[in-house]
Short mmCIF file of C-alpha atoms and ligand atoms in Angstrom, two decimals:
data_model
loop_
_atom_site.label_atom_id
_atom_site.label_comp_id
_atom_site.label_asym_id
_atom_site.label_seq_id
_atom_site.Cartn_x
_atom_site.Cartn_y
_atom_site.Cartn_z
CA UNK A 1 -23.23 13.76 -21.03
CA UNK A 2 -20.12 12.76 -19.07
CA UNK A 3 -16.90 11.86 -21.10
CA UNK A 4 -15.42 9.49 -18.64
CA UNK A 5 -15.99 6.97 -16.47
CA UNK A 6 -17.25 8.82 -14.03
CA UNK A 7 -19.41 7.41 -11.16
CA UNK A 8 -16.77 8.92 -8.53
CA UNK A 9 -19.30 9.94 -5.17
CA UNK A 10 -17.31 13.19 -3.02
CA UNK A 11 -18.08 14.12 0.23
CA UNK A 12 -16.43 17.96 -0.44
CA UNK A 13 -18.67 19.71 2.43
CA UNK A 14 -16.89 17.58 5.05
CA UNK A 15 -13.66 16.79 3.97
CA UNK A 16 -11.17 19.41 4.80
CA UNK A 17 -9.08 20.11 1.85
CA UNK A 18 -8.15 23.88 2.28
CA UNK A 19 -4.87 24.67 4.84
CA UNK A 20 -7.43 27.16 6.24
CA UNK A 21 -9.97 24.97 7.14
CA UNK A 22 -7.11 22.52 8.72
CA UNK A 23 -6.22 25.34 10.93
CA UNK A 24 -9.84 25.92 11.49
CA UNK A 25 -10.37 23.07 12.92
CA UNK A 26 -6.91 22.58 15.20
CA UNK A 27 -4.87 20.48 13.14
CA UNK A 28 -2.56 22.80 11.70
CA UNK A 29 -0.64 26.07 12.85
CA UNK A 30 -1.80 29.20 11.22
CA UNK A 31 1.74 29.89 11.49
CA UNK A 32 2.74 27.58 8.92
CA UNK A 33 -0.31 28.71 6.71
CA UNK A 34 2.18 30.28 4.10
CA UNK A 35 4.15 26.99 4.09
CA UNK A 36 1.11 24.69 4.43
CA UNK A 37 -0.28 27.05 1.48
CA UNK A 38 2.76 26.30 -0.91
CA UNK A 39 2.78 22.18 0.02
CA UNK A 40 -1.40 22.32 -0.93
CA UNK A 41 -0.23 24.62 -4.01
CA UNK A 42 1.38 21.09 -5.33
CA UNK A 43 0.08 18.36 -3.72
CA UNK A 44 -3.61 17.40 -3.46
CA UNK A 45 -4.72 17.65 0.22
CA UNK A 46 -8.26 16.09 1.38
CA UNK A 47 -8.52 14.73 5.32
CA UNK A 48 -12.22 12.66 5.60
CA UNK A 49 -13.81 13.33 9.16
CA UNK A 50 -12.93 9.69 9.68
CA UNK A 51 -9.19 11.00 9.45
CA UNK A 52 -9.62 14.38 11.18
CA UNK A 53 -11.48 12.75 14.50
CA UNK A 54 -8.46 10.67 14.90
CA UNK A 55 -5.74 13.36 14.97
CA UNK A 56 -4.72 14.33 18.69
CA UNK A 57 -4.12 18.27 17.88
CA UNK A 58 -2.26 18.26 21.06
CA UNK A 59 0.34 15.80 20.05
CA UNK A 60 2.94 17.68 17.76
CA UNK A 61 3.97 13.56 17.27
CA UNK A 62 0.82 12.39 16.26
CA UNK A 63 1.06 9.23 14.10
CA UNK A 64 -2.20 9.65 12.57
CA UNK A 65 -1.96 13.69 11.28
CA UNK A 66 1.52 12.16 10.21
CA UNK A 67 0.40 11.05 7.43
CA UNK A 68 -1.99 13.10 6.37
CA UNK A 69 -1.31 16.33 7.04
CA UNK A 70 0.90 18.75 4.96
CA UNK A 71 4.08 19.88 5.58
CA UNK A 72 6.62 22.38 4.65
CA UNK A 73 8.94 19.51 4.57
CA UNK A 74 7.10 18.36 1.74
CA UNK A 75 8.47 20.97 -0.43
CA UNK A 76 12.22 20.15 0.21
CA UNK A 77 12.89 17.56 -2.92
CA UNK A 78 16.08 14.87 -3.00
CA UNK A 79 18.29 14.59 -5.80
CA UNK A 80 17.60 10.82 -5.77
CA UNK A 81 13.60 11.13 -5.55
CA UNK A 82 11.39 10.83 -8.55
CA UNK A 83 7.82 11.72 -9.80
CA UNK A 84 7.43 8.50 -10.88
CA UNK A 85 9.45 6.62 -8.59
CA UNK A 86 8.25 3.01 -9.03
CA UNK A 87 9.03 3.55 -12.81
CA UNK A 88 4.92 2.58 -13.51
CA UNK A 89 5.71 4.57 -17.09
CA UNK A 90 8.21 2.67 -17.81
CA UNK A 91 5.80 -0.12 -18.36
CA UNK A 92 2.39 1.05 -19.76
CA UNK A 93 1.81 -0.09 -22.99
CA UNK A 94 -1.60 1.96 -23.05
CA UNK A 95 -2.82 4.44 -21.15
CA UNK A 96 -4.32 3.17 -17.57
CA UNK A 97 -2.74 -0.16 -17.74
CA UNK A 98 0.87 -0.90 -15.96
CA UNK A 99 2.17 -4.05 -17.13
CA UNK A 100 5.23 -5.00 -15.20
CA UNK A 101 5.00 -8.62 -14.01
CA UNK A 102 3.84 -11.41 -16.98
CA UNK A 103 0.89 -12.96 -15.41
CA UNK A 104 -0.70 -9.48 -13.69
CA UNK A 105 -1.60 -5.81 -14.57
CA UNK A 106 -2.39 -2.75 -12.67
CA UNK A 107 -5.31 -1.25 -13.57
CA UNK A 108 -5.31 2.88 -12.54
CA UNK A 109 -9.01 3.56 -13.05
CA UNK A 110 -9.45 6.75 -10.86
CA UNK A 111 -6.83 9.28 -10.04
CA UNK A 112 -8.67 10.48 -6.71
CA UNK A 113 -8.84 9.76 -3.43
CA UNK A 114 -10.79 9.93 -0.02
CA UNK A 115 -7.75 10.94 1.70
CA UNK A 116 -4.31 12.19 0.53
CA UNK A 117 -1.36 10.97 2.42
CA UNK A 118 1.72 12.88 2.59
CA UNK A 119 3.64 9.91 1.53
CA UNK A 120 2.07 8.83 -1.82
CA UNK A 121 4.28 7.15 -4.70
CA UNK A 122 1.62 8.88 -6.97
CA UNK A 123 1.53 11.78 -5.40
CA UNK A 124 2.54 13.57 -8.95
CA UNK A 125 -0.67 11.76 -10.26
CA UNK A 126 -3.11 11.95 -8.01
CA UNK A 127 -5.30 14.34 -6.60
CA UNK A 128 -7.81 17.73 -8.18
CA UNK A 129 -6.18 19.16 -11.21
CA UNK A 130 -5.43 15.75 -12.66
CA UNK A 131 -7.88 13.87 -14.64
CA UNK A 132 -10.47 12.46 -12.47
CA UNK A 133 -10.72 8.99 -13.61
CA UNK A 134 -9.89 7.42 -17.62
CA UNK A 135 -11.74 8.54 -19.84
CA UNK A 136 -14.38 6.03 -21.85
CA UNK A 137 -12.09 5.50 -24.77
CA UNK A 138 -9.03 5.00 -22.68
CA UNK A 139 -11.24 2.66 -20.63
CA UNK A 140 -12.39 0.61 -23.54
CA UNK A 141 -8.42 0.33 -24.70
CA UNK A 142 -7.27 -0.75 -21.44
CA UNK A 143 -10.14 -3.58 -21.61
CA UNK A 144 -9.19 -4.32 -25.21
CA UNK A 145 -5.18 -4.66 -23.69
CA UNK A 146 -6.25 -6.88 -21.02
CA UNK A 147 -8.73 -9.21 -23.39
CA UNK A 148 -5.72 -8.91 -26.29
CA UNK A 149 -3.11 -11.04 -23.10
CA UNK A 150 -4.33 -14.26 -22.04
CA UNK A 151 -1.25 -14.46 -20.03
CA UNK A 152 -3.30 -11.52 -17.53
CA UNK A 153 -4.75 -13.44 -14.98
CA UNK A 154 -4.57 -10.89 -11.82
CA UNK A 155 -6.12 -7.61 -12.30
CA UNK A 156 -5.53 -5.15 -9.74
CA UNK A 157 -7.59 -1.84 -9.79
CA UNK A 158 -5.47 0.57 -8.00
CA UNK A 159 -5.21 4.58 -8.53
CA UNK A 160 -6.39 6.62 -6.93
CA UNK A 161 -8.50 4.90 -4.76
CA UNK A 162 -11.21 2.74 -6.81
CA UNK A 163 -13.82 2.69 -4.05
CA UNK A 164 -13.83 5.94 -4.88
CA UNK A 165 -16.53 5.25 -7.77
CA UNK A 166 -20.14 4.57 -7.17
CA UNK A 167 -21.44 0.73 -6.70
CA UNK A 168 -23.31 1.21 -10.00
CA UNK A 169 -20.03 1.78 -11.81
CA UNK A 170 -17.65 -0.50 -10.23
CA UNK A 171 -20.17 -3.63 -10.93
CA UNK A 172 -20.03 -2.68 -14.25
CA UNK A 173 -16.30 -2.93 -14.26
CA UNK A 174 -15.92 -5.62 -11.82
CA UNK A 175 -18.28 -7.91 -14.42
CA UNK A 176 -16.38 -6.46 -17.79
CA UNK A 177 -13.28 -7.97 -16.33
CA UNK A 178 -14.91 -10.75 -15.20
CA UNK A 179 -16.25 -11.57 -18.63
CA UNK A 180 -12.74 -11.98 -19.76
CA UNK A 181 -11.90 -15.76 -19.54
CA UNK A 182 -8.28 -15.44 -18.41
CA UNK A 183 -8.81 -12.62 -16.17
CA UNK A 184 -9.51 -15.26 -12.59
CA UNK A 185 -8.38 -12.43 -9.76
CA UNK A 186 -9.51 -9.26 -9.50
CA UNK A 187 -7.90 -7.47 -6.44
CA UNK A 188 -8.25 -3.61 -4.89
CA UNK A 189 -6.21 -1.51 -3.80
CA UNK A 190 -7.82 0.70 -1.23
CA UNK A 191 -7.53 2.99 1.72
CA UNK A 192 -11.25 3.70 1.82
CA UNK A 193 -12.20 1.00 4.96
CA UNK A 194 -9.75 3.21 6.91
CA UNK A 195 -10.51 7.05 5.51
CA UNK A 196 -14.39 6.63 4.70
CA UNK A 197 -15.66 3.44 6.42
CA UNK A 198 -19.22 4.62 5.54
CA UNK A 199 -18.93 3.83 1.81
CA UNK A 200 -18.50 0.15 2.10
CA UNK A 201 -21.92 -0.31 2.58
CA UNK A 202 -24.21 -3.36 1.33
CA UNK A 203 -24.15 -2.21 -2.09
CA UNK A 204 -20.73 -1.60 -2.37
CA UNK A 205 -19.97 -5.29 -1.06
CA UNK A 206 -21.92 -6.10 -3.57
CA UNK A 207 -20.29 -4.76 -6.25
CA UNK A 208 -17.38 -6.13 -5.29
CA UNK A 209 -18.71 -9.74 -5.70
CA UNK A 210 -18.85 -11.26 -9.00
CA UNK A 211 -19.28 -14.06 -11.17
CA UNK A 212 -16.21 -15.59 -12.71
CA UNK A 213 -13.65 -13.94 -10.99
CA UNK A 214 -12.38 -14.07 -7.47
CA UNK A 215 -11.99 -10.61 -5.62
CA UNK A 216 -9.63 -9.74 -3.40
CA UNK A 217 -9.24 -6.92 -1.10
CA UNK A 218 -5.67 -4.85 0.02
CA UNK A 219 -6.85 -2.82 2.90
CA UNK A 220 -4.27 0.02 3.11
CA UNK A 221 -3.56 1.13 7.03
CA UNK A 222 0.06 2.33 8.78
CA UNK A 223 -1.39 2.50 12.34
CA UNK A 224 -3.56 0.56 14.53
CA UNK A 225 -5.57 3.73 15.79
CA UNK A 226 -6.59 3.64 11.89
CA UNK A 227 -8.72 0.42 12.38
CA UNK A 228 -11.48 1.85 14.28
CA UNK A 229 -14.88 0.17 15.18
CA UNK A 230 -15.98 1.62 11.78
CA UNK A 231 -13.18 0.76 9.82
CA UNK A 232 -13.08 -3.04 11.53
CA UNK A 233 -16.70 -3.16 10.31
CA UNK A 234 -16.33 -2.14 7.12
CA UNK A 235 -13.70 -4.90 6.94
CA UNK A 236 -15.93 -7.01 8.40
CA UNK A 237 -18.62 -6.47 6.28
CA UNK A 238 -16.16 -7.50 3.36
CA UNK A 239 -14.84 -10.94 5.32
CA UNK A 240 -18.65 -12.02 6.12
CA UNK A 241 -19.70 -11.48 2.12
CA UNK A 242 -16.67 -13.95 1.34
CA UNK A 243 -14.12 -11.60 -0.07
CA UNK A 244 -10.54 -12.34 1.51
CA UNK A 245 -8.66 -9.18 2.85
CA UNK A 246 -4.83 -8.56 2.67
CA UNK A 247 -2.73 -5.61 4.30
CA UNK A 248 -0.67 -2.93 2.40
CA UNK A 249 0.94 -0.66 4.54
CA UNK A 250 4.09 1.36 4.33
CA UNK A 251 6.95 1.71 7.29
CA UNK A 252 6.99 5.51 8.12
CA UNK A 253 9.21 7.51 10.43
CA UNK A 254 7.34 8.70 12.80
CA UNK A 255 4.36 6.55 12.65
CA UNK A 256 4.93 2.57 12.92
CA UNK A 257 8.54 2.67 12.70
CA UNK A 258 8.57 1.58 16.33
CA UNK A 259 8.52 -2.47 16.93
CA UNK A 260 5.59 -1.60 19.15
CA UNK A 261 3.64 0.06 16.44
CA UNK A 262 4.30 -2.16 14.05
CA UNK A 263 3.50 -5.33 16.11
CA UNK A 264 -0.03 -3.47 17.38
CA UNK A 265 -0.48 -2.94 13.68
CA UNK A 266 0.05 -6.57 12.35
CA UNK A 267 -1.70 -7.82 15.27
CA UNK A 268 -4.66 -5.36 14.77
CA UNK A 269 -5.24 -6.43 11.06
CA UNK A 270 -5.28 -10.28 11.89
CA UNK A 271 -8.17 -9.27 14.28
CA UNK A 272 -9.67 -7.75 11.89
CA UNK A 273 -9.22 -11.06 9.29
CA UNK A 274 -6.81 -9.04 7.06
CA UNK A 275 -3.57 -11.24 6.45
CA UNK A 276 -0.96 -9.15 6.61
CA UNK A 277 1.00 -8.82 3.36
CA UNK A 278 3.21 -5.97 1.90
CA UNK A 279 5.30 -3.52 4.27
CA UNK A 280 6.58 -1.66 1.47
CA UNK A 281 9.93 0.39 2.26
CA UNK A 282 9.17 3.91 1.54
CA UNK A 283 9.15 5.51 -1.86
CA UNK A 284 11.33 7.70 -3.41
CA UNK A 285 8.54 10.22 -4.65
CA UNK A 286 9.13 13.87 -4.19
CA UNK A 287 9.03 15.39 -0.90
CA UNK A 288 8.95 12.44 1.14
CA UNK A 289 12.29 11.97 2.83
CA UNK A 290 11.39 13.42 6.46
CA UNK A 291 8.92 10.07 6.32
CA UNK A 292 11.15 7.39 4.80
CA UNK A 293 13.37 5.23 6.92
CA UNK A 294 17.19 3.42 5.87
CA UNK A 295 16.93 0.06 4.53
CA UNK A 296 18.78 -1.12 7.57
CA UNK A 297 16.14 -0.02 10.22
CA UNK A 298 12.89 -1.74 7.93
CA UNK A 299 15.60 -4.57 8.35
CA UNK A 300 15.88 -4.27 12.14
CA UNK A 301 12.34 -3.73 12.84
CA UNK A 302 11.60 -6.89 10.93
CA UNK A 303 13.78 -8.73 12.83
CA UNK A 304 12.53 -7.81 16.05
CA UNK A 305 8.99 -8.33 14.85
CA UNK A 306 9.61 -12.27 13.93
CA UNK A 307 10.73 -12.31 17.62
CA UNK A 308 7.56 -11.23 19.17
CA UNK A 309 4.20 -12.09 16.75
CA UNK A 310 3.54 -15.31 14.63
CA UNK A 311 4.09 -15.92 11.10
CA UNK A 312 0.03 -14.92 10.56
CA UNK A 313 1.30 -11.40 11.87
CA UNK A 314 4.36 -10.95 9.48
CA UNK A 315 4.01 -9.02 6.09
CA UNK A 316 7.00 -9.13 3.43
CA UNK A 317 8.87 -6.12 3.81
CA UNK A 318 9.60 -4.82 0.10
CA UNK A 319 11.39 -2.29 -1.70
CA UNK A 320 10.10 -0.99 -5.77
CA UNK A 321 13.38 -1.10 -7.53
CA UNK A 322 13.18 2.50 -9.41
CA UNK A 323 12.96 2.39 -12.78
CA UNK A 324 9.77 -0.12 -12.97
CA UNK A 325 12.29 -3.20 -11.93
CA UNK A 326 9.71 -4.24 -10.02
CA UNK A 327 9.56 -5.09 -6.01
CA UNK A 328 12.31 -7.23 -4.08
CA UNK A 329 12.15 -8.59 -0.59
CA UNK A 330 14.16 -6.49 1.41
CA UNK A 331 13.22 -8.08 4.80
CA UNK A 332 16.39 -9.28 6.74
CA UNK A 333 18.09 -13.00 6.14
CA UNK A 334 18.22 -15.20 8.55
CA UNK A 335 20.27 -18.69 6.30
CA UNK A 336 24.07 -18.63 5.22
CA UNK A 337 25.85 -20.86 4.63
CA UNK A 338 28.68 -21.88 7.24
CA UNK A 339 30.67 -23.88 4.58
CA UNK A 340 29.89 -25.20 1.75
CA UNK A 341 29.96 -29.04 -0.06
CA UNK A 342 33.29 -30.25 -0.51
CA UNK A 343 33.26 -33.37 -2.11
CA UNK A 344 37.29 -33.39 -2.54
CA UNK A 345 37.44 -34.09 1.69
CA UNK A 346 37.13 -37.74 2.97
CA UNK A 347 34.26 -38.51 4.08
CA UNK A 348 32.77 -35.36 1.56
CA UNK A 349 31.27 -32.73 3.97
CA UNK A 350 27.87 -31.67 3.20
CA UNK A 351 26.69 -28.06 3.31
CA UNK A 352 26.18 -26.63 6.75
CA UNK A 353 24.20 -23.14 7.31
CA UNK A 354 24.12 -20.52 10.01
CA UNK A 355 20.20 -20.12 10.84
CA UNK A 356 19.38 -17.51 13.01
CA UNK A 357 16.05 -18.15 15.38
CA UNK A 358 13.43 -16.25 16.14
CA UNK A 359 15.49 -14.72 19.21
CA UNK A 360 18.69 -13.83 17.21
CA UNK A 361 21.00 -16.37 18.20
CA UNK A 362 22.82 -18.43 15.82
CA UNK A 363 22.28 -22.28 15.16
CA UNK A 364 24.28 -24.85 12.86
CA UNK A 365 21.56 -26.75 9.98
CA UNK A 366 22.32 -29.86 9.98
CA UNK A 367 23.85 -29.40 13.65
CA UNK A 368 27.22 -30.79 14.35
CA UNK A 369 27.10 -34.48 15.74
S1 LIG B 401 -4.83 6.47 -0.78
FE1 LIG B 401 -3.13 5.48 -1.90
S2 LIG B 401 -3.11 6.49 -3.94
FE2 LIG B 401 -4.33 7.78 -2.54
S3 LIG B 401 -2.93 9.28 -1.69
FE3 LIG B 401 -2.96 7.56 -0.23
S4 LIG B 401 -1.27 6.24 -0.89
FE4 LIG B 401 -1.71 7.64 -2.61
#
């Protein structure tokens, strides 16, 4: 009888998760096996066929294997990075749960994936080797936690990846949640529509959908080439059954940190009725610095972007504060203030601001008369 809470479906025959069978099938070098070999030696590696049939192998640039496959790179660590570098610990008063914000908990059910990207925040948690998902006592403690806070009204089920566990299992958890008065959102975190569009299938829409509580989706993409006809229709699927859809993506060197990627990106997940939402800045988890960009070009990028798409097509740009300080909008300002009240003048001048348009030039609020 299984110990945890289990339900988790794998594809292993067809996802690659061996640096041999990368190379076997053109997407690595089998001159970098010995490096590739180290990086996998760490860091769980799994690419879904989805994934793989997207990769150019001729394009040593390609955005896609980018993010998803290793690198020796990987294996050169920062002095500032962290294995825990949103500082979840910090705040997890039992095991599963992250409790950072008052009104909203995280809820790490599963600690696999369909797909392992390169740039994970949880990279030190995630993946074979680690615990597959809680186990049924930590599960019934984490419920307990949540039922013990009326103050929890957002539950988000993050990981891992949660459609990772069967239908059968998640409507069990999706209506244990539900059952909890307080408990009125219940979003997911996932990057499943993307790296195994064939699991949201009727049932799983399905077991998203429940009584009492309103689910929400965060479809996880970086690149537009990521929402294919099966990952738009998995999305689809979700929109048509009534659950709303929101975007998570992260801003990557090398993969959308070009305004055109980025626009094609944010303009691609409107199409596909995803608002767009967080563009996190990336994370300072091990290994990752050959992906992460300076504050100042997320800043830059953002700007441009407000100059080109509409407000529908702009996510907040954040940035985790390490230690667990939560996230802060790091997206670039476009109000100061010219001068400020001065009642001691005659007539008292009020408070005029610089605001900067969607174009970059500079405008007076109230304007002089
Ligand atoms: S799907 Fe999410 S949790 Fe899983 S490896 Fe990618 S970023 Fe990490």
């Amino acid at each position: 009888m299984r110990n945890d809470i289990g339900g988790i479906n794998f594809e292993p025959i067809t996802t690659l998760r061996e640096p041999t069978e990368l190379i076997a099938h053109g997407l690595a070098s089998v001159e970098d096996l010995a490096g590739l070999e180290k990086v996998a030696a760490r860091y769980a590696v799994a690419v879904t066929p989805d994934v793989a049939a997207l990769i150019d192998p001729d394009d040593p640039f390609d955005p896609i294997a980018r993010q998803y496959i290793p690198s020796a790179e990987e294996l050169v660590a920062r002095p500032n990075e962290r294995p825990d570098p949103i500082g979840d610990d910090a705040h997890s008063p039992v095991s599963g749960i992250v409790h950072r914000y008052p009104d909203r908990v995280l809820f790490k059910l599963v600690h696999v994936c369909a797909v392992y990207c390169r740039f994970c925040f949880r990279r030190e948690m995630v993946g074979p080797g680690k615990a597959t998902a809680l186990s049924q006592g930590a599960y019934d403690n984490a419920l307990a936690y949540i039922r013990a806070h009326p103050e929890i009204w957002e539950v988000i089920l993050t990981g891992g990846d949660p459609l990772m566990l069967s239908p059968r299992r998640l409507a069990k958890i999706m209506a244990d949640l539900a059952g909890i008065d307080h408990v009125r959102i219940i979003r997911i975190h996932t990057r499943v529509p993307v790296a195994q569009a064939a699991r949201i299938n009727a049932e799983m829409v399905a077991a998203l959908k429940v009584e009492g509580a309103t689910t929400w989706v965060a479809v996880h993409a970086n690149h537009v080439r990521e929402l294919t006809g099966k990952a738009r229709a998995a999305c689809a699927a979700m929109v048509d059954a009534g659950i709303p859809l929101v975007s998570q993506s992260v801003l990557l060197r090398g993969v959308n940190d070009d305004i055109d990627a980025l626009e094609a990106l944010m303009r691609g997940f409107v199409e596909c009725r995803i608002k767009p939402y967080y563009l996190h800045h990336g994370d300072l988890a091990p290994g990752t610095s050959h992906l992460r960009t300076t504050l100042e070009q997320g800043q830059e990028i953002m700007r441009r972007l407000r100059g080109r798409v509409s407000g529908l097509c702009q996510p907040d740009y954040v940035v985790d504060i390490p230690g667990g300080h939560g996230k802060a909008s790091a997206g670039p300002s476009y109000l100061s203030v010219e001068n400020s009240f001065s009642p001691e003048r005659e007539p008292p001048r009020e408070t005029r601001y610089r605001v900067v348009d969607y174009c970059g030039d500079v405008h007076l609020y109230p304007p002089e008369s």
